[in-house]
C-alpha positions as MATLAB code, in Angstrom:
seq = 'XXXXXXXXXXXXXXXXXXXXXXXXXXXXXXXXXXXXXXXXXXXXXXXXXXXXXXXXXXXXXXXXXXXXXXXXXXXXXXXXXXXXXXXXXXXXXXXXXXXXXXXXXXXXXXXXXXXXXXXXXXXXXXXXXXXXXXXXXXXXXXXXXXXXXXXXXXXXXXXXXXXXXXXXXXXXXXXXXXXXXXXXXXXXXXXXXXXXXXXXXXXXXXXXXXX';
ca = [
     102.972   -3.877   93.620;
     100.042   -3.606   91.254;
      96.633   -4.507   92.701;
      94.508   -6.319   90.117;
      91.353   -7.280   92.021;
      89.757   -8.825   95.070;
      87.018  -11.139   96.221;
      84.965  -11.259   99.410;
      84.520  -14.644  101.087;
      82.023  -15.609  103.771;
      82.896  -18.023  106.556;
      81.674  -19.096  109.979;
      83.606  -17.790  112.960;
      82.856  -16.950  116.577;
      81.642  -13.560  117.753;
      82.374  -12.867  121.413;
      80.482  -10.703  123.895;
      80.600  -10.246  127.676;
      83.131   -9.179  130.294;
      84.811  -10.176  133.553;
      85.334  -13.840  132.592;
      81.673  -14.246  131.579;
      81.664  -14.481  127.790;
      79.326  -15.823  125.156;
      80.670  -17.331  121.941;
      78.214  -17.429  119.036;
      78.719  -18.944  115.573;
      78.476  -15.965  113.239;
      78.893  -15.322  109.532;
      81.960  -13.171  108.860;
      83.593  -11.783  105.740;
      87.236  -11.839  104.732;
      88.753   -9.864  101.860;
      91.208  -11.512   99.479;
      93.320   -9.134   97.372;
      95.401  -10.129   94.348;
      98.539   -8.318   93.242;
     101.670   -8.475   91.094;
     104.983   -7.706   92.783;
     107.722   -5.656   91.159;
     109.603   -8.895   90.397;
     106.455  -10.181   88.573;
     105.466  -12.730   91.219;
     101.747  -13.070   91.927;
     100.500  -12.794   95.500;
      97.266  -13.273   97.421;
      96.646  -11.101  100.493;
      93.946  -12.371  102.865;
      92.489  -10.042  105.510;
      90.157  -11.069  108.325;
      89.265  -10.361  111.950;
      89.240  -12.737  114.909;
      87.445  -12.208  118.206;
      88.178  -13.518  121.687;
      89.044  -12.326  125.190;
      91.757  -10.041  126.497;
      94.544  -11.647  128.493;
      93.017  -10.801  131.868;
      89.532  -12.005  130.921;
      88.031   -8.600  131.650;
      86.671   -7.738  128.194;
      86.206   -9.091  124.705;
      88.978   -8.467  122.203;
      89.624   -8.472  118.470;
      92.650   -8.943  116.234;
      93.214   -7.897  112.638;
      94.865  -10.702  110.683;
      96.752  -10.724  107.382;
      98.320  -13.519  105.364;
     100.401  -13.025  102.208;
     100.972  -15.982   99.876;
     102.716  -16.402   96.544;
     100.410  -18.048   93.989;
     100.740  -19.448   90.480;
      97.671  -17.756   89.010;
      94.789  -15.503   89.948;
      91.522  -17.300   90.581;
      88.067  -16.046   91.304;
      88.276  -12.334   91.953;
      84.899  -10.614   91.621;
      86.030   -6.995   91.931;
      88.481   -5.191   89.662;
      90.184   -1.849   90.190;
      88.532    1.231   88.698;
      91.959    2.458   87.620;
      95.521    1.218   87.958;
      96.584    0.989   91.606;
     100.150    0.602   92.834;
     101.319    0.201   96.428;
     104.634   -0.756   98.015;
     105.549   -4.432   97.634;
     104.290   -6.736  100.387;
     106.547   -9.779  100.175;
     105.200  -13.206  101.188;
     108.542  -14.161  102.743;
     108.838  -11.029  104.917;
     105.871   -8.865  105.812;
     104.689   -7.064  108.926;
     101.715   -8.989  110.318;
     101.297   -6.428  113.120;
     100.443   -3.388  111.005;
     100.132   -2.531  107.308;
      98.676    0.715  105.989;
      98.370    1.862  102.386;
      95.748    3.468  100.158;
      94.012    0.127   99.513;
      93.790   -1.427  102.979;
      94.825   -1.087  106.594;
      95.249   -3.910  109.087;
      96.167   -3.591  112.757;
      96.799   -6.726  114.795;
      95.760   -5.336  118.189;
      94.871   -1.686  117.557;
      98.023   -0.631  119.384;
      96.842   -2.086  122.686;
      98.326   -5.462  123.578;
      96.501   -5.543  126.925;
      93.004   -4.840  125.592;
      93.357   -5.793  121.909;
      91.039   -3.958  119.513;
      92.545   -4.850  116.158;
      90.685   -4.864  112.853;
      91.126   -4.220  109.147;
      89.538   -2.008  106.494;
      89.535   -2.058  102.693;
      88.832    0.996  100.528;
      86.081   -0.504   98.370;
      85.652    2.828   96.542;
      88.696    1.806   94.500;
      86.958   -1.292   93.096;
      84.017   -2.172   90.895;
      82.090   -5.441   90.965;
      82.527   -7.651   87.915;
      79.496   -9.925   88.338;
      75.808   -9.215   88.743;
      74.860   -8.818   92.374;
      72.344  -11.321   93.741;
      70.217  -10.576   96.781;
      70.503  -14.232   97.794;
      73.696  -16.260   97.678;
      73.538  -18.976   94.988;
      74.396  -22.458   96.274;
      74.683  -25.504   94.019;
      74.220  -29.053   95.316;
      75.766  -31.830   93.215;
      74.053  -35.143   93.966;
      73.760  -38.581   92.423;
      75.403  -41.995   92.326;
      79.078  -42.496   93.093;
      81.709  -42.290   90.356;
      79.729  -39.803   88.278;
      82.301  -36.997   88.446;
      80.659  -34.766   91.055;
      83.850  -34.073   92.992;
      85.999  -33.897   89.874;
      83.855  -31.225   88.245;
      83.444  -29.254   91.484;
      87.210  -29.160   92.015;
      87.763  -27.646   88.566;
      85.306  -24.752   88.885;
      87.574  -21.746   89.353;
      86.726  -19.233   92.054;
      84.023  -21.290   93.799;
      84.392  -22.881   97.225;
      83.379  -26.524   97.698;
      82.149  -28.571  100.668;
      82.163  -32.382  100.428;
      79.664  -34.105  102.741;
      81.805  -37.260  102.724;
      84.410  -35.354  104.756;
      82.354  -35.401  107.956;
      79.573  -37.477  109.492;
      78.040  -34.272  110.849;
      77.128  -31.402  108.558;
      78.432  -28.024  109.792;
      77.153  -24.579  108.859;
      77.686  -24.376  105.106;
      79.004  -21.166  103.561;
      80.562  -22.760  100.472;
      79.262  -22.159   96.940;
      79.028  -25.838   95.966;
      78.020  -28.822   98.095;
      78.965  -32.270   96.821;
      76.416  -34.641   98.359;
      78.352  -37.891   98.619;
      77.179  -41.374   99.506;
      79.523  -42.254  102.379;
      76.921  -41.177  104.944;
      73.114  -41.019  104.853;
      72.850  -37.260  104.363;
      69.784  -36.116  102.455;
      69.100  -32.935  100.517;
      66.945  -31.585  103.351;
      69.908  -32.019  105.722;
      71.974  -29.826  103.440;
      69.295  -27.142  103.214;
      68.897  -27.057  106.993;
      72.580  -26.191  107.418;
      73.146  -23.620  104.661;
      73.985  -20.370  106.375;
      72.240  -17.094  105.549;
      69.903  -16.211  102.688;
      70.523  -18.506   99.748;
      69.161  -19.553   96.374;
      69.418  -23.334   95.916;
      70.275  -25.036   92.623;
      70.256  -28.849   92.574;
      72.334  -30.599   89.905;
      71.629  -34.317   89.430;
      74.363  -36.651   88.172;
      72.966  -39.808   86.577;
];
């Protein structure tokens, strides 16, 4: 399999601390790595790597699990890192892959770290093999599309390749927002200040009005 690039996505998950059945769950910003590759039979695949936290089976200590998902895709979208040179690894087939443990020169993922009783799984990616393709920003750019209904806000947002979208019409309550684009709909009474109050992390806001 030839690795062609990757992107890093941010999302809100739960970090877990504590022991002996006394645990604290905190909403936390995490990263997941999404790799793109071409199999020997020319199929395109997306490999998503992330970590989940929780408690061990006995409730004595916190635990972590390395997770991997392999999907066949039609086309590559939105990778922001390319390989410094051509990289080939053994095929990882979407229809039959080992979700417990994968190790190659690009990444390693272990479901439970070899300990099913006190899981300590995680994943790593060798970022030295990649170079960033876009200018790095200190603050994450977030665009808010707002305006009257039937002006094409959702349509345009859905066609912007490589950017994640949150639609406020999907929920009466606004969650932590880690998406790149927020479509401020008119189903509820959400205001721009409500959006800003729920954008996670350091961000740079860009408001786009649709008239």
